[in-house]
C-alpha cells in the first residue's frame, strides 16, 4: 500500500503520523511476477481510502515516490483534484516494457498520457541521479524545478568494523577469490554479464567464484542454465537474500564487488561496497558511476563489452587493478550519503516547492 506521511521538523525531532492505504489482495502465488505486481491498478476501496486520507490531512505538500505505478498516478490525480501541491521523486525507469515487447505500445501510450500528467503536475521533481534526470529530459524535454537527491545508506562506523567470515557457508575453498553480486536477481541487474565473463577469467585464475546474494525474482534459473552452458556452474554460488544485520558478513567475503547493471538509476550496492573497503567494478549505465567513478577502488566498464569486464576482474583480483577505497573517501561517502544529508536536501526542495 501507499504510506502517507506528514512530517514536521521541530528542534531536530520528527513526528511521523502514518496512515496505511491498503491495496486489495490478489493471488500473488498465482501471479508469481514482480512486474505484474508493479502494474496492478489500485482497487476502488484503496482509492477511497487514499482520497479520504488526503482530504483529512490538510497537507501543505504531498511527496509521491515512484513513476510508472498506477497508484502514484491515482494519488497525483487526487492531489490535482483537491488542489494539493505535490513533489515527485523518481527512483527509476520501469524496465519490463523494454524486455517484454508486447508491453511497449501500452507503456508508450501511458508515457504520453498519465505518466506525462503526473510528471508535469509536480511542483518539483527529484531524481536519484543526474543520469536519471537526463533520461527524463530526453523523454519529456527540460522542465523547471528538477533536483538530484541521491539515495542514502544506513551504515555506521561500528557496522563497518563487523566482518565475520562466511565463506564456509558458501562451500568455497579457503583460497577462493570471490566476485560478489548483490541485488535482486533480475535481468536488468546484468548478473549474466559476469557469468559470461567468467570463462575468460578462469582461464587465468582457476580459484575465482561468483557469489550471488539477493532475492530471486524468477531469473536465477536462467543464470544457472547459462553457467551450465558455459561450463562454469561449479564456480557460481547463490546464497539468497540476507538481513540487514548480515550485510557486513556478505561483503566481508568479497575480493571484488561487481555491479554490472544494464540500467541502474542509482546503485547503492556500489556505495555500500566502498564503505566496507571493497574494490568495485561498476557499469557506466548506472547513476552511481557519476558520483564514485573517480574514487580509488572503483573501475567503470561498458556493459556491452564482456572482454573489458573480464579484464577488469582479472586486474583487480591479481592486484594490478583498483585498490581498496581510502579512509578519507569512506568518510566523505558516509557524510554525503547519510540519511540526514538526504533529509536536508529534501527539506530544501520542499521549501522551494512551497515558495
Coordinates of C-alpha atoms in Angstrom, one line a residue:
X1 CA 0.0 0.0 0.0
X2 CA 0.9 3.7 0.0
X3 CA 2.3 5.1 3.1
X4 CA 1.0 8.7 3.6
X5 CA 3.3 10.7 5.8
X6 CA 3.2 14.2 7.2
X7 CA 6.5 15.1 8.9
X8 CA 7.1 18.2 11.0
X9 CA 10.7 19.1 11.9
X10 CA 10.9 20.8 15.3
X11 CA 14.1 21.1 17.2
X12 CA 15.6 18.1 15.4
X13 CA 12.7 15.9 16.3
X14 CA 10.5 14.1 13.8
X15 CA 6.8 13.4 14.4
X16 CA 5.5 10.9 11.8
X17 CA 1.8 10.1 11.9
X18 CA 1.4 7.2 9.5
X19 CA -1.8 6.2 7.6
X20 CA -1.8 2.9 5.7
X21 CA -3.7 2.8 2.5
X22 CA -4.1 -0.8 1.6
X23 CA -4.3 -2.3 -1.8
X24 CA -6.8 -5.1 -2.4
X25 CA -5.2 -8.5 -2.0
X26 CA -4.7 -10.5 -5.2
X27 CA -3.4 -14.1 -5.8
X28 CA 0.4 -13.4 -5.6
X29 CA 1.1 -17.1 -5.6
X30 CA -0.7 -17.4 -9.0
X31 CA 0.9 -14.2 -10.4
X32 CA 4.4 -15.0 -9.4
X33 CA 5.5 -12.0 -11.2
X34 CA 7.1 -8.8 -9.8
X35 CA 6.4 -6.8 -13.0
X36 CA 2.7 -7.7 -12.8
X37 CA 2.5 -6.6 -9.2
X38 CA 4.0 -3.3 -10.2
X39 CA 1.4 -2.6 -12.8
X40 CA -1.6 -3.9 -10.9
X41 CA -4.1 -1.0 -10.6
X42 CA -5.5 0.1 -7.2
X43 CA -8.9 -1.3 -6.2
X44 CA -11.8 1.1 -5.6
X45 CA -11.6 0.8 -1.8
X46 CA -7.9 1.7 -1.8
X47 CA -8.7 4.9 -3.9
X48 CA -11.4 5.8 -1.5
X49 CA -9.1 5.4 1.5
X50 CA -6.4 7.5 -0.3
X51 CA -8.9 10.2 -1.1
X52 CA -10.2 10.3 2.5
X53 CA -6.6 10.5 3.9
X54 CA -5.6 13.3 1.6
X55 CA -8.7 15.3 2.3
X56 CA -8.5 14.9 6.1
X57 CA -4.7 15.5 6.3
X58 CA -4.8 19.3 5.4
X59 CA -1.3 18.8 3.9
X60 CA 0.7 21.8 2.6
X61 CA 2.7 19.4 0.4
X62 CA 2.4 15.8 -0.7
X63 CA 5.6 13.8 -1.5
X64 CA 5.0 11.0 -4.1
X65 CA 7.6 8.3 -4.7
X66 CA 7.7 6.4 -8.0
X67 CA 7.0 6.6 -11.7
X68 CA 5.1 4.1 -13.8
X69 CA 2.9 2.9 -10.9
X70 CA -0.9 3.2 -11.2
X71 CA -1.3 4.1 -7.5
X72 CA 1.1 7.0 -7.8
X73 CA -0.8 8.3 -10.9
X74 CA -4.0 8.0 -8.9
X75 CA -2.5 9.9 -5.9
X76 CA -1.3 12.7 -8.3
X77 CA -4.7 12.9 -9.9
X78 CA -6.4 13.2 -6.5
X79 CA -3.9 15.9 -5.4
X80 CA -4.8 17.9 -8.5
X81 CA -8.5 17.4 -7.9
X82 CA -8.2 18.6 -4.3
X83 CA -5.8 21.5 -5.2
X84 CA -2.9 20.0 -3.2
X85 CA 0.6 20.7 -4.3
X86 CA 2.9 17.6 -4.7
X87 CA 6.5 16.8 -5.4
X88 CA 7.7 13.7 -7.1
X89 CA 10.7 11.5 -6.5
X90 CA 11.6 9.3 -9.4
X91 CA 13.7 6.3 -8.3
X92 CA 13.9 4.5 -11.6
X93 CA 12.6 3.6 -15.0
X94 CA 10.3 0.7 -15.5
X95 CA 12.5 -1.8 -17.3
X96 CA 9.9 -4.5 -18.1
X97 CA 8.2 -2.9 -21.1
X98 CA 11.6 -2.8 -22.9
X99 CA 12.1 -6.5 -22.2
X100 CA 8.5 -7.7 -22.8
X101 CA 8.0 -6.2 -26.2
X102 CA 4.2 -6.7 -26.2
X103 CA 4.0 -4.3 -23.3
X104 CA 5.8 -1.5 -25.2
X105 CA 2.8 0.0 -27.1
X106 CA 0.6 0.4 -24.0
X107 CA 3.5 1.7 -22.0
X108 CA 4.3 4.3 -24.7
X109 CA 0.7 5.4 -24.5
X110 CA 1.0 5.6 -20.7
X111 CA 4.1 7.8 -21.0
X112 CA 2.3 10.3 -23.3
X113 CA -0.9 10.4 -21.1
X114 CA -1.0 9.5 -17.4
X115 CA 2.8 9.5 -16.9
X116 CA 3.2 12.9 -18.5
X117 CA 0.4 14.4 -16.4
X118 CA 1.9 13.1 -13.2
X119 CA 5.3 14.4 -14.1
X120 CA 4.2 17.8 -15.4
X121 CA 1.8 18.4 -12.5
X122 CA 4.5 18.1 -9.8
X123 CA 5.8 21.4 -8.2
X124 CA 9.2 19.8 -8.2
X125 CA 10.8 16.6 -9.3
X126 CA 13.7 14.8 -7.5
X127 CA 15.8 12.3 -9.3
X128 CA 18.2 9.8 -7.6
X129 CA 21.0 10.6 -10.1
X130 CA 22.0 13.0 -12.8
X131 CA 21.8 10.1 -15.3
X132 CA 18.1 9.7 -14.5
X133 CA 17.4 13.4 -14.8
X134 CA 19.0 13.4 -18.3
X135 CA 16.8 10.3 -19.2
X136 CA 13.6 12.2 -18.4
X137 CA 14.8 15.4 -20.1
X138 CA 15.3 13.3 -23.3
X139 CA 11.8 11.8 -22.8
X140 CA 9.8 14.9 -21.9
X141 CA 12.1 17.8 -22.6
X142 CA 13.5 20.2 -20.0
X143 CA 11.3 21.5 -17.2
X144 CA 11.8 23.8 -14.2
X145 CA 12.3 22.7 -10.6
X146 CA 14.3 19.5 -11.1
X147 CA 16.8 18.3 -8.4
X148 CA 19.2 15.4 -7.9
X149 CA 18.8 13.9 -4.4
X150 CA 20.9 10.8 -4.1
X151 CA 19.8 7.8 -2.1
X152 CA 21.0 7.3 1.5
X153 CA 22.7 4.3 3.2
X154 CA 22.1 3.1 6.7
X155 CA 25.6 2.3 7.8
X156 CA 27.7 3.4 10.7
X157 CA 31.4 3.2 11.6
X158 CA 30.5 0.4 14.1
X159 CA 28.8 -1.6 11.5
X160 CA 31.7 -1.3 9.1
X161 CA 34.0 -2.9 11.7
X162 CA 32.0 -6.1 11.9
X163 CA 33.1 -8.5 9.2
X164 CA 32.7 -12.2 10.3
X165 CA 33.9 -14.9 7.9
X166 CA 31.1 -16.6 5.9
X167 CA 33.0 -18.3 3.1
X168 CA 32.4 -21.7 4.7
X169 CA 28.6 -21.3 4.4
X170 CA 29.1 -20.9 0.6
X171 CA 31.1 -24.1 0.3
X172 CA 34.1 -22.2 -1.0
X173 CA 37.7 -23.4 -0.7
X174 CA 39.9 -21.3 1.6
X175 CA 41.9 -19.9 -1.3
X176 CA 38.8 -18.8 -3.2
X177 CA 38.7 -15.4 -4.9
X178 CA 35.1 -14.1 -4.6
X179 CA 33.4 -11.9 -7.2
X180 CA 30.3 -10.7 -5.3
X181 CA 27.0 -9.7 -7.0
X182 CA 24.4 -8.1 -4.7
X183 CA 20.8 -7.3 -5.6
X184 CA 17.5 -8.6 -6.9
X185 CA 18.1 -11.4 -9.3
X186 CA 16.5 -9.9 -12.4
X187 CA 17.7 -9.4 -15.9
X188 CA 18.3 -5.6 -15.7
X189 CA 20.9 -6.2 -12.9
X190 CA 23.2 -7.7 -15.5
X191 CA 24.5 -10.6 -13.5
X192 CA 24.6 -12.7 -16.6
X193 CA 27.4 -10.5 -17.9
X194 CA 29.6 -11.6 -15.1
X195 CA 28.8 -15.3 -15.8
X196 CA 29.6 -14.7 -19.5
X197 CA 32.9 -13.1 -18.5
X198 CA 33.8 -16.0 -16.1
X199 CA 35.2 -18.5 -18.6
X200 CA 37.8 -15.9 -19.7
X201 CA 38.6 -15.1 -16.0
X202 CA 39.0 -18.8 -15.2
X203 CA 41.5 -19.4 -18.0
X204 CA 43.9 -17.2 -16.0
X205 CA 42.7 -17.6 -12.4
X206 CA 41.2 -21.0 -11.5
X207 CA 40.2 -20.2 -7.9
X208 CA 37.6 -17.5 -8.8
X209 CA 34.0 -17.9 -7.7
X210 CA 30.9 -15.8 -8.3
X211 CA 28.6 -15.4 -5.3
X212 CA 25.1 -14.0 -5.9
X213 CA 23.3 -12.5 -2.9
X214 CA 19.7 -11.3 -3.2
X215 CA 16.1 -12.3 -3.7
X216 CA 15.4 -14.3 -6.8
X217 CA 12.7 -12.7 -8.9
X218 CA 12.5 -15.6 -11.3
X219 CA 15.8 -15.1 -13.2
X220 CA 18.1 -17.4 -11.2
X221 CA 17.2 -20.4 -13.3
X222 CA 18.3 -18.7 -16.5
X223 CA 21.6 -17.6 -14.8
X224 CA 22.3 -21.2 -13.7
X225 CA 21.4 -22.5 -17.2
X226 CA 23.8 -20.0 -18.7
X227 CA 26.6 -21.1 -16.3
X228 CA 26.0 -24.8 -17.1
X229 CA 26.1 -24.0 -20.9
X230 CA 29.4 -22.2 -20.4
X231 CA 30.8 -24.9 -18.2
X232 CA 31.3 -22.7 -15.1
X233 CA 28.4 -23.7 -12.9
X234 CA 30.7 -25.2 -10.3
X235 CA 32.1 -21.7 -9.8
X236 CA 28.8 -20.0 -9.2
X237 CA 27.1 -19.8 -5.8
X238 CA 23.7 -18.4 -4.8
X239 CA 23.2 -17.6 -1.1
X240 CA 19.8 -15.9 -1.4
X241 CA 18.6 -12.7 0.4
X242 CA 20.2 -11.5 3.6
X243 CA 19.1 -9.5 6.6
X244 CA 20.4 -6.0 7.3
X245 CA 22.5 -7.4 10.2
X246 CA 24.1 -9.9 7.9
X247 CA 25.3 -7.2 5.4
X248 CA 28.8 -7.0 6.8
X249 CA 29.2 -10.7 6.6
X250 CA 28.2 -10.8 3.0
X251 CA 30.5 -8.0 1.9
X252 CA 33.3 -9.4 4.1
X253 CA 33.9 -12.4 1.8
X254 CA 34.2 -10.4 -1.4
X255 CA 37.5 -9.8 -3.1
X256 CA 35.7 -7.5 -5.6
X257 CA 32.1 -6.4 -5.9
X258 CA 30.7 -6.0 -9.4
X259 CA 27.6 -4.0 -10.2
X260 CA 27.0 -4.9 -13.9
X261 CA 23.6 -3.3 -14.4
X262 CA 22.1 -2.9 -17.9
X263 CA 20.1 0.0 -16.5
X264 CA 20.5 1.4 -12.9
X265 CA 19.1 4.8 -11.9
X266 CA 21.5 4.9 -8.9
X267 CA 23.0 1.7 -7.4
X268 CA 23.5 1.7 -3.6
X269 CA 25.4 -1.6 -3.7
X270 CA 28.5 0.2 -5.1
X271 CA 28.4 2.7 -2.3
X272 CA 28.0 0.0 0.4
X273 CA 30.9 -2.0 -1.0
X274 CA 33.2 1.1 -0.9
X275 CA 32.1 1.7 2.7
X276 CA 33.1 -1.8 3.5
X277 CA 36.5 -1.2 1.9
X278 CA 36.0 -3.4 -1.1
X279 CA 37.1 -2.6 -4.7
X280 CA 34.2 -2.1 -7.0
X281 CA 33.6 -2.6 -10.8
X282 CA 30.5 -0.7 -11.9
X283 CA 28.6 -0.4 -15.1
X284 CA 28.6 3.0 -16.7
X285 CA 24.9 2.6 -17.3
X286 CA 24.4 3.5 -13.6
X287 CA 23.7 6.7 -11.8
X288 CA 26.2 6.0 -9.1
X289 CA 29.1 5.9 -11.5
X290 CA 28.9 9.7 -11.9
X291 CA 29.5 10.0 -8.1
X292 CA 32.1 7.4 -7.4
X293 CA 33.7 6.8 -10.8
X294 CA 36.9 8.7 -9.9
X295 CA 37.4 7.3 -6.4
X296 CA 40.2 4.9 -5.5
X297 CA 38.9 1.4 -5.6
X298 CA 36.4 2.0 -8.5
X299 CA 36.6 0.8 -12.1
X300 CA 33.9 1.7 -14.6
X301 CA 33.1 -0.5 -17.6
X302 CA 30.9 -0.6 -20.7
X303 CA 28.3 -3.4 -20.1
X304 CA 28.3 -4.2 -23.9
X305 CA 32.0 -5.2 -23.6
X306 CA 32.3 -8.6 -21.9
X307 CA 36.0 -8.7 -22.6
X308 CA 36.6 -5.4 -20.8
X309 CA 34.7 -6.7 -17.8
X310 CA 36.7 -9.9 -17.6
X311 CA 40.0 -7.9 -17.9
X312 CA 38.9 -5.6 -15.0
X313 CA 38.0 -8.6 -12.8
X314 CA 41.4 -10.2 -13.5
X315 CA 43.3 -6.9 -12.9
X316 CA 41.5 -6.3 -9.6
X317 CA 41.9 -9.9 -8.3
X318 CA 45.6 -10.0 -9.3
X319 CA 46.3 -6.7 -7.5
X320 CA 47.0 -4.8 -10.7
X321 CA 43.7 -3.0 -10.8
X322 CA 41.8 -0.8 -8.4
X323 CA 42.9 -0.8 -4.8
X324 CA 40.5 -0.7 -1.8
X325 CA 38.8 2.6 -1.0
X326 CA 40.7 5.1 1.0
X327 CA 39.7 6.1 4.5
X328 CA 39.0 9.8 3.5
X329 CA 36.8 8.6 0.7
X330 CA 34.9 6.4 3.1
X331 CA 34.4 9.3 5.5
X332 CA 33.1 11.5 2.7
X333 CA 30.7 8.8 1.5
X334 CA 29.3 8.4 5.0
X335 CA 28.6 12.1 5.1
X336 CA 27.3 12.6 1.6
X337 CA 25.0 9.5 1.6
X338 CA 23.8 9.7 5.2
X339 CA 20.0 9.9 5.7
X340 CA 20.4 13.3 7.5
X341 CA 22.0 14.7 4.3
X342 CA 19.2 13.3 2.2
X343 CA 16.6 14.8 4.6
X344 CA 18.2 18.2 4.5
X345 CA 18.2 18.1 0.7
X346 CA 14.5 17.1 0.6
X347 CA 13.7 20.0 3.0
X348 CA 15.3 22.4 0.7
X349 CA 13.2 21.1 -2.2
X350 CA 10.1 21.3 -0.1
X351 CA 10.8 25.0 0.7
X352 CA 11.3 25.8 -3.0
X353 CA 8.1 24.0 -3.9
X354 CA 6.1 25.9 -1.3
X355 CA 7.6 29.3 -2.2

